[in-house]
């Protein structure tokens, strides 16, 4: 363990909020870099290629994220198993879990990538309802990006394994490196070569390859307990069962969220290209407003699982309370900035006129109600960490169902119309705060056991 101490955060000792914050800080910076990565990509497409190309990338982005979401959820679930082994000091279990999860992600990436290449155009046309005027460019972007799923999925798996043993700093290095690669290649491919949306897609694939390569090299050189390719590691049936039990609900939760985005994108597309361009930008801005909550949410399952593995359950409730407070404070700061700077943020993406008007109004509608999201969402991280992943999935599905109901029904009220896209999430967050707290205080989440 000697070479690991500098990077590992032990989550079973010390004040809970300090442990969680120290572990989550690199995740926050890494997520910020990832948002910058998507922002720069979007801004360069808008500035160098045009608003129509921006809309094309935005419409197929929801399908790409849907497919990636499954791998991220599965990786996060497998990391919970690894974190429990780490908390209990069972290092052989970590290697077995790593081997099973990485092999699964490899197969998954090849299958999903192949489907995306072969039926990409049909998926975009019929599942996402991409307008014919945008379909050709969207198809080009989508097919190139799914080829890079091999690198994206494996990187997600490696990053999740590193987080499970307390190393959240490594992901920051990998994302910083891949972000720089992406920005440079975006500029070269779009500005110099004039490759259009294809150039943006190629830049994404090469940056994912870079992240996968450096993350694997890092894990190989630093952590013997994660060297899953060594001989003598036999995967047990119980290892597969534990991964599926923890990973499937999280993968399903991620998939449900992306299906929601897909259905909303269909509604967005029905309002025309100006709304499509606006929604693409709002999605990027909303990503920043979500950062404090989603980062702390990522940290909480690992914190909870390690403490369960170490037999220190008394730390779980206090860790959750500290996480909610930090989530609220961070979200409020970013929301204030988003509200008052909504208009210049919109125009910085290269949109104008009606698109910028939609974007400004939508951003302001989300700014302060998003505090309700910060109030309840960290609880789902707790449920995942204690092995109640299906509860988190049901809650997310409930939120998305309520949100879709508001989005699709309120549009028919003349005074609301397209603004149903603006108000559907705030209304759904209000319902979810109440539903979550009823479940939490009933205490059913406390009946859990280690792997």
Coordinates of C-alpha atoms in Angstrom, one line a residue:
X1 CA 0.0 0.0 0.0
X2 CA 3.0 2.3 0.3
X3 CA 2.9 3.8 -3.2
X4 CA -0.9 4.4 -2.9
X5 CA -1.0 6.5 0.3
X6 CA -0.4 9.8 -1.3
X7 CA -3.5 9.5 -3.5
X8 CA -5.9 7.5 -1.5
X9 CA -8.5 9.1 0.8
X10 CA -9.6 6.7 3.6
X11 CA -13.3 7.4 4.0
X12 CA -13.8 5.4 7.2
X13 CA -11.8 7.7 9.5
X14 CA -12.0 11.4 10.4
X15 CA -14.8 14.0 10.3
X16 CA -17.3 12.9 7.6
X17 CA -17.6 16.2 5.8
X18 CA -13.8 16.6 5.6
X19 CA -13.5 13.0 4.2
X20 CA -16.2 13.5 1.6
X21 CA -15.0 17.0 0.6
X22 CA -11.4 15.8 0.2
X23 CA -12.6 12.8 -1.9
X24 CA -15.1 14.9 -3.9
X25 CA -12.9 17.9 -4.7
X26 CA -10.9 16.2 -7.5
X27 CA -14.2 14.8 -8.8
X28 CA -15.7 18.3 -8.8
X29 CA -12.7 19.7 -10.7
X30 CA -12.8 16.7 -13.0
X31 CA -16.5 17.1 -13.7
X32 CA -15.9 20.8 -14.3
X33 CA -13.2 20.0 -16.8
X34 CA -15.7 17.6 -18.5
X35 CA -18.3 20.3 -18.7
X36 CA -15.7 22.6 -20.1
X37 CA -14.8 19.9 -22.6
X38 CA -18.5 19.7 -23.8
X39 CA -18.8 23.5 -23.6
X40 CA -15.8 24.2 -25.8
X41 CA -16.9 21.5 -28.2
X42 CA -20.3 23.1 -28.5
X43 CA -19.0 26.7 -28.7
X44 CA -16.5 25.8 -31.4
X45 CA -19.1 24.0 -33.5
X46 CA -21.4 27.1 -33.1
X47 CA -18.8 29.6 -33.9
X48 CA -16.8 27.8 -36.6
X49 CA -19.5 25.7 -38.4
X50 CA -22.8 27.5 -37.6
X51 CA -26.1 27.3 -35.7
X52 CA -27.5 24.4 -37.8
X53 CA -24.4 22.3 -37.1
X54 CA -24.8 23.1 -33.4
X55 CA -28.4 21.9 -33.6
X56 CA -27.2 18.7 -35.3
X57 CA -24.7 17.9 -32.7
X58 CA -27.2 18.7 -29.9
X59 CA -29.9 16.4 -31.3
X60 CA -27.7 13.3 -31.5
X61 CA -25.9 14.1 -28.2
X62 CA -28.9 12.8 -26.3
X63 CA -28.7 9.3 -27.9
X64 CA -24.9 9.2 -27.4
X65 CA -25.3 10.0 -23.7
X66 CA -28.1 7.4 -23.4
X67 CA -25.7 4.7 -24.6
X68 CA -22.8 5.9 -22.5
X69 CA -25.0 6.1 -19.4
X70 CA -25.4 2.4 -19.2
X71 CA -21.6 1.9 -19.0
X72 CA -21.3 4.6 -16.4
X73 CA -24.0 3.2 -14.2
X74 CA -22.6 -0.3 -14.5
X75 CA -19.1 0.9 -13.7
X76 CA -20.4 2.8 -10.6
X77 CA -22.3 -0.2 -9.4
X78 CA -19.2 -2.4 -9.7
X79 CA -17.2 0.2 -7.8
X80 CA -19.5 -0.1 -4.8
X81 CA -18.6 -3.8 -4.6
X82 CA -14.9 -2.9 -4.9
X83 CA -15.3 -0.2 -2.2
X84 CA -16.9 -2.7 0.2
X85 CA -14.0 -5.2 -0.4
X86 CA -11.5 -2.3 0.2
X87 CA -13.2 -1.2 3.4
X88 CA -13.1 -4.8 4.7
X89 CA -9.4 -5.3 3.6
X90 CA -10.3 -8.1 1.1
X91 CA -7.9 -7.1 -1.7
X92 CA -8.3 -10.4 -3.6
X93 CA -11.9 -9.6 -4.0
X94 CA -11.0 -6.2 -5.6
X95 CA -9.0 -7.9 -8.4
X96 CA -11.7 -10.4 -9.1
X97 CA -14.4 -7.7 -9.2
X98 CA -12.1 -5.6 -11.5
X99 CA -11.6 -8.5 -13.9
X100 CA -15.3 -9.2 -14.2
X101 CA -16.4 -5.6 -14.6
X102 CA -13.8 -4.7 -17.2
X103 CA -14.5 -7.7 -19.4
X104 CA -18.2 -6.9 -19.3
X105 CA -17.6 -3.3 -20.3
X106 CA -15.3 -4.4 -23.2
X107 CA -18.1 -6.7 -24.6
X108 CA -20.7 -4.0 -24.0
X109 CA -18.8 -1.3 -25.9
X110 CA -18.3 -3.5 -28.9
X111 CA -22.0 -4.5 -29.1
X112 CA -23.4 -1.0 -28.6
X113 CA -20.8 0.5 -30.9
X114 CA -21.7 -2.0 -33.7
X115 CA -25.4 -1.3 -33.4
X116 CA -24.7 2.4 -33.4
X117 CA -22.7 2.3 -36.6
X118 CA -25.1 0.1 -38.5
X119 CA -28.4 1.6 -37.4
X120 CA -27.3 5.1 -36.3
X121 CA -29.4 7.0 -38.9
X122 CA -32.5 5.0 -38.1
X123 CA -32.1 5.5 -34.4
X124 CA -31.7 9.3 -34.9
X125 CA -34.7 9.6 -37.3
X126 CA -37.2 7.4 -35.5
X127 CA -36.1 7.4 -31.8
X128 CA -35.0 11.0 -31.4
X129 CA -37.1 12.4 -34.3
X130 CA -34.2 14.5 -35.7
X131 CA -35.6 16.8 -38.4
X132 CA -34.6 15.9 -42.0
X133 CA -32.7 19.1 -42.3
X134 CA -30.3 18.1 -39.6
X135 CA -30.3 14.3 -40.1
X136 CA -27.2 14.0 -42.4
X137 CA -24.9 15.9 -40.1
X138 CA -26.2 14.3 -37.0
X139 CA -25.7 10.8 -38.5
X140 CA -22.1 11.6 -39.3
X141 CA -21.4 12.9 -35.8
X142 CA -23.1 10.0 -34.1
X143 CA -21.5 7.1 -36.1
X144 CA -18.0 8.5 -35.5
X145 CA -18.6 9.0 -31.8
X146 CA -19.9 5.5 -31.2
X147 CA -16.7 4.0 -32.5
X148 CA -15.0 5.7 -29.6
X149 CA -17.2 3.9 -27.1
X150 CA -14.6 1.2 -26.7
X151 CA -12.2 3.8 -25.1
X152 CA -15.0 5.6 -23.3
X153 CA -16.4 2.5 -21.6
X154 CA -13.0 1.2 -20.5
X155 CA -12.0 4.6 -19.2
X156 CA -15.3 4.8 -17.2
X157 CA -14.5 1.3 -15.7
X158 CA -10.9 2.2 -14.7
X159 CA -11.9 5.6 -13.2
X160 CA -14.7 3.9 -11.1
X161 CA -12.3 1.2 -9.8
X162 CA -9.8 3.9 -8.8
X163 CA -12.5 5.8 -7.0
X164 CA -13.6 2.7 -5.1
X165 CA -10.3 2.4 -3.3
X166 CA -10.2 6.2 -2.5
X167 CA -8.2 7.5 -5.4
X168 CA -10.4 10.3 -6.9
X169 CA -7.4 12.5 -7.8
X170 CA -6.3 10.3 -10.8
X171 CA -9.5 11.0 -12.7
X172 CA -8.7 14.7 -12.5
X173 CA -5.4 14.1 -14.3
X174 CA -7.0 12.0 -17.0
X175 CA -9.7 14.4 -17.7
X176 CA -7.4 17.4 -17.7
X177 CA -5.2 15.6 -20.3
X178 CA -8.1 14.5 -22.5
X179 CA -9.7 18.0 -22.3
X180 CA -6.6 19.6 -23.6
X181 CA -6.3 17.1 -26.4
X182 CA -10.0 17.7 -27.3
X183 CA -9.7 21.5 -27.4
X184 CA -6.6 21.4 -29.5
X185 CA -8.0 18.9 -31.9
X186 CA -11.3 20.8 -32.1
X187 CA -9.5 23.9 -33.2
X188 CA -7.4 22.1 -35.7
X189 CA -10.1 20.0 -37.2
X190 CA -12.8 22.7 -37.3
X191 CA -10.8 25.9 -37.8
X192 CA -7.9 24.7 -40.0
X193 CA -9.2 21.6 -41.7
X194 CA -12.8 22.7 -42.0
X195 CA -14.1 19.2 -41.3
X196 CA -17.4 20.3 -39.8
X197 CA -19.3 18.1 -37.4
X198 CA -17.1 15.2 -38.4
X199 CA -14.1 17.1 -37.1
X200 CA -15.8 17.6 -33.7
X201 CA -16.5 13.9 -33.5
X202 CA -13.0 12.9 -34.4
X203 CA -11.6 15.2 -31.7
X204 CA -13.9 13.5 -29.2
X205 CA -12.8 10.0 -30.1
X206 CA -9.1 10.8 -30.0
X207 CA -9.5 12.5 -26.6
X208 CA -11.3 9.4 -25.3
X209 CA -8.5 7.2 -26.6
X210 CA -5.9 9.4 -24.8
X211 CA -7.9 9.2 -21.5
X212 CA -8.2 5.4 -21.7
X213 CA -4.5 5.0 -22.5
X214 CA -3.1 7.2 -19.6
X215 CA -5.6 5.8 -17.1
X216 CA -4.7 2.2 -17.9
X217 CA -0.9 3.0 -17.7
X218 CA -1.5 4.8 -14.3
X219 CA -3.4 1.9 -12.8
X220 CA -0.8 -0.7 -14.1
X221 CA 2.1 1.2 -12.6
X222 CA 0.6 2.2 -9.2
X223 CA -1.9 -0.4 -8.0
X224 CA -1.1 -4.0 -7.8
X225 CA -4.5 -4.8 -6.3
X226 CA -6.2 -3.6 -9.5
X227 CA -4.0 -5.7 -11.9
X228 CA -7.0 -7.8 -12.9
X229 CA -5.2 -9.3 -15.9
X230 CA -2.7 -11.3 -13.8
X231 CA -2.8 -15.1 -13.8
X232 CA -4.4 -16.9 -10.9
X233 CA -7.4 -14.5 -10.6
X234 CA -10.5 -16.6 -10.7
X235 CA -13.8 -14.8 -10.9
X236 CA -16.5 -16.4 -8.7
X237 CA -20.2 -16.6 -9.3
X238 CA -20.7 -14.5 -6.2
X239 CA -18.6 -11.7 -7.7
X240 CA -20.8 -11.6 -10.8
X241 CA -23.9 -11.7 -8.7
X242 CA -22.7 -8.8 -6.6
X243 CA -21.8 -6.7 -9.6
X244 CA -25.2 -7.3 -11.2
X245 CA -27.0 -6.7 -8.0
X246 CA -25.3 -3.3 -7.5
X247 CA -24.6 -2.4 -11.1
X248 CA -27.8 -3.1 -12.9
X249 CA -30.0 -0.7 -10.8
X250 CA -27.4 2.1 -11.3
X251 CA -27.1 1.3 -15.0
X252 CA -30.9 1.2 -15.3
X253 CA -31.2 4.6 -13.4
X254 CA -28.7 6.1 -15.8
X255 CA -30.6 4.7 -18.8
X256 CA -33.9 5.9 -17.5
X257 CA -32.5 9.4 -17.2
X258 CA -31.2 9.3 -20.7
X259 CA -34.5 7.9 -22.1
X260 CA -36.1 10.9 -20.4
X261 CA -33.7 13.2 -22.2
X262 CA -34.5 11.5 -25.5
X263 CA -38.2 12.0 -25.0
X264 CA -37.7 15.6 -24.1
X265 CA -35.5 16.1 -27.1
X266 CA -38.3 14.8 -29.3
X267 CA -40.5 17.6 -27.8
X268 CA -37.8 20.1 -28.2
X269 CA -37.4 19.2 -31.9
X270 CA -41.1 19.7 -32.4
X271 CA -40.7 23.4 -31.6
X272 CA -38.2 24.1 -34.4
X273 CA -34.5 24.7 -34.9
X274 CA -34.4 27.8 -32.7
X275 CA -35.5 25.8 -29.7
X276 CA -33.1 23.0 -30.6
X277 CA -30.1 25.3 -30.6
X278 CA -31.4 26.9 -27.4
X279 CA -31.9 23.6 -25.6
X280 CA -28.4 22.5 -26.6
X281 CA -26.9 25.5 -24.9
X282 CA -29.2 25.2 -21.8
X283 CA -28.1 21.6 -21.4
X284 CA -24.5 22.8 -21.1
X285 CA -25.4 25.5 -18.6
X286 CA -27.5 23.2 -16.5
X287 CA -24.6 20.8 -16.3
X288 CA -22.7 23.5 -14.4
X289 CA -25.6 24.2 -12.1
X290 CA -25.7 20.4 -11.3
X291 CA -22.0 20.1 -10.6
X292 CA -21.9 20.5 -6.8
X293 CA -24.8 18.0 -6.3
X294 CA -23.7 15.4 -8.9
X295 CA -20.1 15.4 -7.7
X296 CA -21.0 14.9 -4.1
X297 CA -23.6 12.3 -5.2
X298 CA -20.7 10.4 -6.9
X299 CA -18.7 10.5 -3.7
X300 CA -21.4 9.3 -1.3
X301 CA -21.8 5.7 -2.6
X302 CA -18.1 5.1 -2.1
X303 CA -18.1 6.7 1.3
X304 CA -21.1 4.7 2.4
X305 CA -19.9 1.4 0.9
X306 CA -16.4 1.7 2.6
X307 CA -18.0 2.4 6.0
X308 CA -20.3 -0.6 5.6
X309 CA -17.4 -2.8 4.7
X310 CA -15.4 -1.5 7.7
X311 CA -18.4 -2.0 10.0
X312 CA -18.8 1.7 10.8
X313 CA -22.4 2.3 9.9
X314 CA -22.8 5.1 12.5
X315 CA -20.9 7.4 10.2
X316 CA -23.4 7.1 7.3
X317 CA -26.2 9.4 8.4
X318 CA -23.8 12.2 9.4
X319 CA -22.0 11.9 6.1
X320 CA -25.3 12.3 4.3
X321 CA -26.3 15.4 6.3
X322 CA -22.9 17.1 5.6
X323 CA -23.2 16.2 1.9
X324 CA -26.7 17.9 1.6
X325 CA -25.5 21.1 3.2
X326 CA -22.4 21.3 0.9
X327 CA -24.6 20.5 -2.1
X328 CA -27.0 23.3 -1.3
X329 CA -24.3 25.9 -0.8
X330 CA -22.4 25.1 -3.9
X331 CA -25.5 25.0 -6.1
X332 CA -26.7 28.4 -4.8
X333 CA -23.5 30.1 -5.8
X334 CA -23.6 28.8 -9.3
X335 CA -27.3 29.5 -9.7
X336 CA -26.8 33.1 -8.8
X337 CA -24.2 33.4 -11.6
X338 CA -26.3 31.6 -14.1
X339 CA -29.4 33.8 -13.4
X340 CA -27.7 37.2 -13.7
X341 CA -25.4 36.2 -16.6
X342 CA -27.9 34.1 -18.6
X343 CA -28.0 36.4 -21.7
X344 CA -24.2 36.8 -22.3
X345 CA -23.8 33.1 -21.7
X346 CA -26.3 32.3 -24.4
X347 CA -24.7 34.6 -27.0
X348 CA -21.2 33.3 -26.2
X349 CA -22.3 30.0 -27.9
X350 CA -22.9 31.7 -31.2
X351 CA -26.7 31.7 -31.0
X352 CA -28.8 34.9 -31.5
X353 CA -32.3 36.1 -32.0
X354 CA -35.1 33.8 -30.9
X355 CA -32.6 31.0 -29.9
X356 CA -30.8 33.3 -27.5
X357 CA -34.2 34.6 -26.2
X358 CA -35.3 31.0 -25.4
X359 CA -32.0 30.2 -23.8
X360 CA -32.0 33.2 -21.5
X361 CA -35.5 32.6 -20.3
X362 CA -35.0 28.8 -19.8
X363 CA -31.8 29.3 -17.8
X364 CA -33.4 31.8 -15.4
X365 CA -36.4 29.4 -14.9
X366 CA -34.0 26.7 -13.7
X367 CA -31.6 28.8 -11.7
X368 CA -33.1 28.9 -8.2
X369 CA -35.6 25.9 -8.3
X370 CA -32.5 23.7 -8.9
X371 CA -31.9 24.1 -5.2
X372 CA -34.6 21.5 -4.7
X373 CA -32.6 19.1 -6.7
X374 CA -29.6 19.7 -4.5
X375 CA -31.8 19.1 -1.4
X376 CA -32.9 15.5 -2.3
X377 CA -30.6 14.0 -5.0
X378 CA -27.7 13.2 -2.6
X379 CA -30.0 10.8 -0.8
X380 CA -30.0 8.5 -3.9
X381 CA -26.2 8.2 -3.6
X382 CA -26.8 6.9 0.0
X383 CA -29.3 4.4 -1.2
X384 CA -26.9 3.1 -3.8
X385 CA -24.1 2.8 -1.3
X386 CA -26.1 0.7 1.1
X387 CA -27.2 -1.7 -1.6
X388 CA -30.6 -0.2 -2.3
X389 CA -29.9 0.8 -5.8
X390 CA -33.3 -0.1 -7.1
X391 CA -34.8 2.4 -4.7
X392 CA -32.7 5.1 -6.3
X393 CA -33.8 3.9 -9.7
X394 CA -37.5 4.0 -8.8
X395 CA -37.1 7.5 -7.4
X396 CA -35.3 8.7 -10.6
X397 CA -38.0 7.1 -12.7
X398 CA -40.7 8.8 -10.7
X399 CA -39.1 12.2 -11.1
X400 CA -38.7 11.7 -14.9
X401 CA -42.3 10.4 -15.3
X402 CA -43.6 13.5 -13.4
X403 CA -41.4 15.8 -15.5
X404 CA -42.5 14.3 -18.8
X405 CA -46.2 14.5 -17.8
X406 CA -45.8 18.2 -17.1
X407 CA -43.7 18.8 -20.3
X408 CA -46.1 17.1 -22.7
X409 CA -49.4 18.2 -21.1
X410 CA -48.7 21.8 -20.2
X411 CA -47.6 22.6 -23.8
X412 CA -51.3 22.5 -24.8
X413 CA -52.2 25.4 -22.5
X414 CA -52.0 28.5 -24.7
X415 CA -50.4 30.6 -22.0
X416 CA -47.7 28.1 -21.4
X417 CA -46.9 26.4 -24.8
X418 CA -43.2 25.9 -25.4
X419 CA -42.6 27.1 -21.8
X420 CA -43.6 23.7 -20.6
X421 CA -39.9 22.8 -21.2
X422 CA -38.9 25.5 -18.8
X423 CA -41.2 24.6 -15.9
X424 CA -41.4 20.8 -16.0
X425 CA -38.3 20.2 -14.0
X426 CA -38.9 22.7 -11.2
X427 CA -42.4 21.2 -10.7
X428 CA -41.1 17.6 -10.7
X429 CA -38.3 18.5 -8.2
X430 CA -40.9 19.8 -5.8
X431 CA -42.7 16.5 -5.8
X432 CA -39.5 14.5 -5.4
X433 CA -38.4 16.4 -2.3
X434 CA -41.6 15.3 -0.6
X435 CA -41.4 11.7 -1.9
X436 CA -37.8 11.2 -0.9
X437 CA -38.1 12.5 2.6
X438 CA -41.1 10.2 3.3
X439 CA -39.0 7.2 2.3
X440 CA -35.9 8.3 4.1
X441 CA -37.5 8.9 7.5
X442 CA -39.4 5.5 7.3
X443 CA -35.9 4.0 7.5
X444 CA -36.2 1.1 5.1
X445 CA -32.8 2.0 3.6
X446 CA -31.0 0.9 6.8
X447 CA -31.7 -2.8 6.1
X448 CA -28.6 -3.6 4.1
X449 CA -25.5 -5.9 4.3
X450 CA -22.0 -6.0 2.9
X451 CA -21.1 -8.3 -0.1

